[in-house]
Short mmCIF file of C-alpha atoms in Angstrom, two decimals:
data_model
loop_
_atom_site.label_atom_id
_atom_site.label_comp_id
_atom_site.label_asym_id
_atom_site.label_seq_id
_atom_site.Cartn_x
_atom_site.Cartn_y
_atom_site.Cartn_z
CA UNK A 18 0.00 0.00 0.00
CA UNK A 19 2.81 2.06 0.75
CA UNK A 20 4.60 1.47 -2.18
CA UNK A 21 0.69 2.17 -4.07
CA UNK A 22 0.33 5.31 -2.32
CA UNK A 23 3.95 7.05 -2.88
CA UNK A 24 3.61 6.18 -6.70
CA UNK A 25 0.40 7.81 -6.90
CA UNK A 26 1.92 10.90 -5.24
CA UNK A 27 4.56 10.36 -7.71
CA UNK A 28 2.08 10.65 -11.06
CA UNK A 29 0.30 13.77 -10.10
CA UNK A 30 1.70 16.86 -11.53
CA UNK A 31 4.07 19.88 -9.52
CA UNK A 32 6.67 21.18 -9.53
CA UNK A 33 8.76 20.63 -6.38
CA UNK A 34 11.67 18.79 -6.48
CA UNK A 35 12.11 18.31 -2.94
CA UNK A 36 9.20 16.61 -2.69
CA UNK A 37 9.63 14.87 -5.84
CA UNK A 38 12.74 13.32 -4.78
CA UNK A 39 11.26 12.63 -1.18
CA UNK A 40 8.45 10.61 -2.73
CA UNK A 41 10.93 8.37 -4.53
CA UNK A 42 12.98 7.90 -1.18
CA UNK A 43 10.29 6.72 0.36
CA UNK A 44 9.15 4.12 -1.90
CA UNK A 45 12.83 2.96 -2.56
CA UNK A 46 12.54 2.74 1.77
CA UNK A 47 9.02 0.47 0.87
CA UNK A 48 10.98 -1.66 -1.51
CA UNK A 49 13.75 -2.11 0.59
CA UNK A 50 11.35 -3.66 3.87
CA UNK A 51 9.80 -6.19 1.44
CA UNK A 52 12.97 -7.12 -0.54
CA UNK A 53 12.45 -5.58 -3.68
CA UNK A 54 16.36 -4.39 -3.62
CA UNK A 55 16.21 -3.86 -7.13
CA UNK A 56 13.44 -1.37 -7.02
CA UNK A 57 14.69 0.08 -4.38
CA UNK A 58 17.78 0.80 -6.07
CA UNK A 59 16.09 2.26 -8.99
CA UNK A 60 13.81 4.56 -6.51
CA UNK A 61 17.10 5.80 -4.64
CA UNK A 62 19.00 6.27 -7.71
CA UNK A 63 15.80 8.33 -9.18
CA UNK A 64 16.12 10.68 -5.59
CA UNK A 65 19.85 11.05 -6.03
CA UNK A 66 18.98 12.17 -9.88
CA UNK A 67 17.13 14.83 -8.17
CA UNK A 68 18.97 15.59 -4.89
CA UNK A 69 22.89 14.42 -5.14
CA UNK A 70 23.24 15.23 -1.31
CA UNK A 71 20.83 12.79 -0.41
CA UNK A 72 22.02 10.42 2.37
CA UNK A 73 19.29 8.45 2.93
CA UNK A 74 18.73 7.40 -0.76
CA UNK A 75 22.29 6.97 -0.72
CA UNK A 76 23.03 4.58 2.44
CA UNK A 77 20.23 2.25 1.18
CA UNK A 78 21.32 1.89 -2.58
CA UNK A 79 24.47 1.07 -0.63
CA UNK A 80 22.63 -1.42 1.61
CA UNK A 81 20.77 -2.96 -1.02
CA UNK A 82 24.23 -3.44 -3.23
CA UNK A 83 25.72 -5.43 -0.57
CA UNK A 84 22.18 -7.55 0.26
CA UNK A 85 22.68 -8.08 -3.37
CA UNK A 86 26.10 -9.24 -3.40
CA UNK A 87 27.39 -6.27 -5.46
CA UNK A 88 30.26 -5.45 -3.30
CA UNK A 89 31.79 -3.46 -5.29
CA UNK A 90 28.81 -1.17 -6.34
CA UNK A 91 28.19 -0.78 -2.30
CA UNK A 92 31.83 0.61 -1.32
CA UNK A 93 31.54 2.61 -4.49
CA UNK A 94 28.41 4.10 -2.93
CA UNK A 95 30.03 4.51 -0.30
CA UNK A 96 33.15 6.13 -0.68
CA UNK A 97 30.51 8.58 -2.80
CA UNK A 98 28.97 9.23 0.73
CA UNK A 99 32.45 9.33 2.71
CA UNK A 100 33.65 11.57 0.07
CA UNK A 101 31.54 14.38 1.42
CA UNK A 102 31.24 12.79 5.15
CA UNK A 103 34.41 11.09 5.71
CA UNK A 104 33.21 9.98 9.43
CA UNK A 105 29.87 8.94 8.76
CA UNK A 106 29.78 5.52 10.59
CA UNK A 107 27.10 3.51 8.89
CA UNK A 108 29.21 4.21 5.45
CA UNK A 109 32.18 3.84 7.00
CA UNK A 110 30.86 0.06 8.65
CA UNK A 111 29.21 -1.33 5.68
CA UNK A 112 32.17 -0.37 3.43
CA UNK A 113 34.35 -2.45 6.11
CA UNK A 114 31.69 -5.73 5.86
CA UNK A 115 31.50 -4.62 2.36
CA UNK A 116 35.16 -5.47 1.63
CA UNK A 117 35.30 -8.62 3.87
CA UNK A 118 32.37 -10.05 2.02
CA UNK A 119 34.17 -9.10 -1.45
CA UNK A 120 36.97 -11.35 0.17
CA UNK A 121 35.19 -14.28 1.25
CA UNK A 122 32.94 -14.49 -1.93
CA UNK A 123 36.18 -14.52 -4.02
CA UNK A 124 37.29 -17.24 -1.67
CA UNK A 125 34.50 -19.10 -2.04
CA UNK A 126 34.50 -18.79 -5.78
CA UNK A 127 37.94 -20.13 -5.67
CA UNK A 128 36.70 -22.75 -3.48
CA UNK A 129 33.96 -23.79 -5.75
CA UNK A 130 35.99 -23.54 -9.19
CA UNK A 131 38.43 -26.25 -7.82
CA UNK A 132 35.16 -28.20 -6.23
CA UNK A 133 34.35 -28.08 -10.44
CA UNK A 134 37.33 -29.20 -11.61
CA UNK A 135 37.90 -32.01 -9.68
CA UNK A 136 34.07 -33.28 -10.31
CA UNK A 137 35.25 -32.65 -14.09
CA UNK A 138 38.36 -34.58 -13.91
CA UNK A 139 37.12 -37.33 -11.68
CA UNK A 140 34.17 -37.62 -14.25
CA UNK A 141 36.54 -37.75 -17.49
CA UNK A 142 38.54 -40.73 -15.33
CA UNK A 143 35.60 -42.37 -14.78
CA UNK A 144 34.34 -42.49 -18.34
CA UNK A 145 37.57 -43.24 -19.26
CA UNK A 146 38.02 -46.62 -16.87
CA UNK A 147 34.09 -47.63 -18.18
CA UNK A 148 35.40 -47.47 -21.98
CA UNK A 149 38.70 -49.29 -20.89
CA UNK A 150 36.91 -51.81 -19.39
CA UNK A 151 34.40 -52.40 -21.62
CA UNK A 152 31.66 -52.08 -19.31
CA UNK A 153 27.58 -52.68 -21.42
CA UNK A 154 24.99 -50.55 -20.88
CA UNK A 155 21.99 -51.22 -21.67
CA UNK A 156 20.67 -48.44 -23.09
CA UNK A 157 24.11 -47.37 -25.40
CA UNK A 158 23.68 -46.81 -28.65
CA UNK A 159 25.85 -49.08 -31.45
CA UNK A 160 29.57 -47.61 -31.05
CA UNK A 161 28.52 -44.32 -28.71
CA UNK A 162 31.01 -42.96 -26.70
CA UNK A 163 30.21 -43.46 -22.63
CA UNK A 164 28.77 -40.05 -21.69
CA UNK A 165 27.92 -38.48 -18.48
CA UNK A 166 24.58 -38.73 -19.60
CA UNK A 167 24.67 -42.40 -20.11
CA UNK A 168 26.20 -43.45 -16.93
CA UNK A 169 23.26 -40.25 -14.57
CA UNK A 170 20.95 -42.99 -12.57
CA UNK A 171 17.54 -42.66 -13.49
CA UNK A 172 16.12 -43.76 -10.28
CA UNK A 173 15.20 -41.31 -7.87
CA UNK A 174 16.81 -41.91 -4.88
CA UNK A 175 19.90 -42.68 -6.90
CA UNK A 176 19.91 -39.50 -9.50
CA UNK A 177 22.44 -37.72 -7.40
CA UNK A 178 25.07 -40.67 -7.01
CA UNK A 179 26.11 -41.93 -10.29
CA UNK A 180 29.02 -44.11 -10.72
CA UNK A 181 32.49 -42.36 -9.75
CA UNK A 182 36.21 -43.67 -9.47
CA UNK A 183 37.81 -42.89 -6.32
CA UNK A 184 41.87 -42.31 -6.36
CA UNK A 185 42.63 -45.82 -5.89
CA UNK A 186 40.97 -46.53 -9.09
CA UNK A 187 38.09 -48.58 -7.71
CA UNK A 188 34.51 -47.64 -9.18
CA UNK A 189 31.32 -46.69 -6.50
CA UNK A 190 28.03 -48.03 -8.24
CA UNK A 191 24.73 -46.90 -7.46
CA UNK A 192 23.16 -50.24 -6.96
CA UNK A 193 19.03 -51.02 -6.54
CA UNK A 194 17.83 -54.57 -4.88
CA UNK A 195 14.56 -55.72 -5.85
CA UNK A 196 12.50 -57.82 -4.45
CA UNK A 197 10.11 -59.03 -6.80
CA UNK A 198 8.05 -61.02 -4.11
CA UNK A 199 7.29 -57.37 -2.07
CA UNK A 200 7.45 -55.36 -5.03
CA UNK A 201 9.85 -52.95 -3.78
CA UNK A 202 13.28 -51.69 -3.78
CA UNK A 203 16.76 -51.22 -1.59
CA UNK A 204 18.57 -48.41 -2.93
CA UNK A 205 22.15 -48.06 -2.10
CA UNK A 206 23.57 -44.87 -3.62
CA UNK A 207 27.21 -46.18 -3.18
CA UNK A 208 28.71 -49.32 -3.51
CA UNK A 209 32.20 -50.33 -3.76
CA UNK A 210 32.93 -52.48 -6.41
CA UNK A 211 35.29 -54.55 -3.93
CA UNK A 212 32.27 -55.84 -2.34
CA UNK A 213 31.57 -58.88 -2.64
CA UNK A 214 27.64 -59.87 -2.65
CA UNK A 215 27.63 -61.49 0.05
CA UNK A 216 28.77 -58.87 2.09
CA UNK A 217 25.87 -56.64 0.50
CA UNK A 218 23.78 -59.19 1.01
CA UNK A 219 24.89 -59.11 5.06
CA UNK A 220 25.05 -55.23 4.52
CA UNK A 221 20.95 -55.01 3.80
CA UNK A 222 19.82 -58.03 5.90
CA UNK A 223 21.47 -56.25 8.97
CA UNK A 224 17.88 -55.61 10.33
CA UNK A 225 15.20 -57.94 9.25
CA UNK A 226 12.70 -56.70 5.72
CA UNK A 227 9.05 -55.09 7.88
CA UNK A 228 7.52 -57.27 5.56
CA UNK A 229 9.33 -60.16 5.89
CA UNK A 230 7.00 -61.86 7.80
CA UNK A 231 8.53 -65.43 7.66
CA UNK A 232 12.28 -64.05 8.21
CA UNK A 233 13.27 -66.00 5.16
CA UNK A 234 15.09 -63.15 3.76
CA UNK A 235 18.62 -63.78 5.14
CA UNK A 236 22.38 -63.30 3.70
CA UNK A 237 22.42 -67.37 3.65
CA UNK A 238 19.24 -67.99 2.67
CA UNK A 239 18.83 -65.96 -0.50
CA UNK A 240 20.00 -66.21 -4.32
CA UNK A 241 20.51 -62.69 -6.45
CA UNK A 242 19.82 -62.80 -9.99
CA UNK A 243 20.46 -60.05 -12.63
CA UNK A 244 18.62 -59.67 -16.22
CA UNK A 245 19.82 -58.62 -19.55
CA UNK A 246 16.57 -57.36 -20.96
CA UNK A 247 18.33 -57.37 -24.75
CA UNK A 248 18.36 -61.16 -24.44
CA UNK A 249 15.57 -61.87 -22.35
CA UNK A 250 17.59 -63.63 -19.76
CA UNK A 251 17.87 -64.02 -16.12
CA UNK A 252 21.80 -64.63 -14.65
CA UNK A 253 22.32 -66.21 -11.18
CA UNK A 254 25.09 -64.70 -9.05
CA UNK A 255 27.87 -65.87 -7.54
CA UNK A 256 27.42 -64.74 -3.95
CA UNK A 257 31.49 -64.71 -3.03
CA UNK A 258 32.04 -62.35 -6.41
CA UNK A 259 32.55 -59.05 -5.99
CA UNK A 260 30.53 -56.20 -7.58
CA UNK A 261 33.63 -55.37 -9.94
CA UNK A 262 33.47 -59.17 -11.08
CA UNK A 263 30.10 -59.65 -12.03
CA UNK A 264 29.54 -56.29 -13.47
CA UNK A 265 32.52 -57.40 -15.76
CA UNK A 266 30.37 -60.75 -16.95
CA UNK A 267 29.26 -61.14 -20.33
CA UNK A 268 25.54 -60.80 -19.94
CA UNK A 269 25.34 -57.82 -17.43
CA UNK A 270 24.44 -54.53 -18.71
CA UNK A 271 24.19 -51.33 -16.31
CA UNK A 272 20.55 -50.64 -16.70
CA UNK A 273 19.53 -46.74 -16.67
CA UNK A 274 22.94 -45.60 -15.10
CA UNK A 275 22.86 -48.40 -12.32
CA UNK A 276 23.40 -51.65 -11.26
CA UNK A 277 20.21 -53.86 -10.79
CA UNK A 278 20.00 -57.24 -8.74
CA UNK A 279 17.01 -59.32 -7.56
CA UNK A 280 16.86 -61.01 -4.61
CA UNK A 281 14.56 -64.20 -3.76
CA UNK A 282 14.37 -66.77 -0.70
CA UNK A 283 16.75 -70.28 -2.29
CA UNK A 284 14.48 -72.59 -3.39
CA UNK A 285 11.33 -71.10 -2.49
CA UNK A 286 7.97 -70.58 -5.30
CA UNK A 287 9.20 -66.92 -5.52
CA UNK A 288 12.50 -68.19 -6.76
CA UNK A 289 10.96 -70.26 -9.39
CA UNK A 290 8.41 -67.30 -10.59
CA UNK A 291 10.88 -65.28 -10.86
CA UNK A 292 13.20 -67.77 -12.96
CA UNK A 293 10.74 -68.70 -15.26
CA UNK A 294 8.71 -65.60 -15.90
CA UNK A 295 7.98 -65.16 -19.76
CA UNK A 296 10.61 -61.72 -20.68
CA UNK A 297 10.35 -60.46 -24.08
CA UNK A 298 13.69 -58.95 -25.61
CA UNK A 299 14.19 -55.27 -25.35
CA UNK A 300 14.89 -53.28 -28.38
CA UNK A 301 18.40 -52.06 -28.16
CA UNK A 302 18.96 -48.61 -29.51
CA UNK A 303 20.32 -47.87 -32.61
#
């Protein structure tokens, strides 16, 4: 309303400057108490147009640089303001936090640039150690380079954790368990390809499945299968192989920028449902 009622001052016709640039002080002070810095800015620099003495104006242009992050615009403004009040102590203090914020936001950008490189090198190793080994994806086209597109996990809870090589060279795979009798999933956003199943196995059988109602989900009393939906196949895993080893079989293919494993009871109808289930091939892109 404020802001309203000072612009509809504003639009009526006279002649007094003083007033004139009071009215746009005023608003820039109602732009400034709802966060409209930019406005406010504009208003102040529209009373300064009009009145170059004008502290007020001038302090919060100043104020709103810095809530801006435009350090340098706000110890511009105010050396302006020091210029004709050299002791003035709200110029002289926001100058000061001014210049310290100038400082830390250039250390922080320096902070964040190497953040970016490393992510950018660390990313070019890893695509470099999935082409050297030859690793399948499923949904590569014919002869496509491995891009950081191909290898970004399309799950959810995975998206933010796709596969990286740490500096001992060993990859860290988002990996999903199913379990196709609860028709639900285990996500773990980052697996060491060192680890052997069966330690993932003991890893997310720790604490008993809530719907595990007969406890027959166990690290010794389940089998994990994976698919390769291009053949229309189901692969049994070797429980003491690591991640590194069956990742590196024939018929595995990184599905969707992740690893994918099922996990049934041994020997139980779920097992055999699951085995046998009718899978049409998958189209592989061209």
């Amino acid at each position: 309303m404020a802001i309203y009622s000072y612009t509809e001052g504003l639009n009526k016709k006279f002649n007094n400057d003083e007033l004139r640039s009071t009215l746009y002080n005023n608003r820039s002070a109602a732009h400034f108490f709802i966060k409209n810095y930019r406005s406010s800015i504009g208003d102040a620099g529209k009373a300064l147009a009009i009145n170059p003495q004008y502290l007020k104006a001038h302090i919060r242009m100043a104020q709103c640089y810095s809530l801006l992050g435009k350090y340098d615009d706000c110890i511009r403004v105010c050396d302006e303001i020091l210029h004709s009040i050299p002791t003035y102590q709200s110029a002289i203090e926001l100058r000061k936090a001014s210049q310290q914020s100038k400082i830390n936001q250039a250390r922080d950008q320096r902070k964040l640039n190497a953040t970016n490189r490393k992510k950018e090198e660390t990313l070019n190793r890893t695509l470099l150690e999935l082409e050297n080994r030859k690793i399948k994806f499923e949904d590569r086209k014919y002869n496509a380079p491995i891009t950081d597109s191909l290898i970004q996990p399309k799950l959810g809870p995975l998206e933010d954790f796709p596969v990286s090589i740490d500096e001992h060279g060993l990859l860290t795979w988002p990996v999903s368990f199913c379990y196709p009798e609860f028709l639900f999933s285990d996500f773990q956003q980052q697996v060491s390809e060192d680890v052997t199943m069966i330690d993932a196995l003991s890893h997310l059988f720790a604490e008993p499945l809530e719907c595990d109602r007969q406890q027959r989900y166990r690290f010794d009393s389940c089998n994990v299968y994976y698919e390769n939906r291009i053949a229309a196949s189901v692969h049994k895993v070797n429980l003491s192989q690591t991640i590194r080893q069956i990742v590196s079989e024939k018929g595995f293919l990184v599905s969707g920028g992740c690893l994918i494993f099922y996990v049934v009871p041994k020997d139980s109808t779920v097992e055999t449902e699951y085995v046998n289930k009718k899978r049409n091939p998958l189209v592989k892109p061209l």
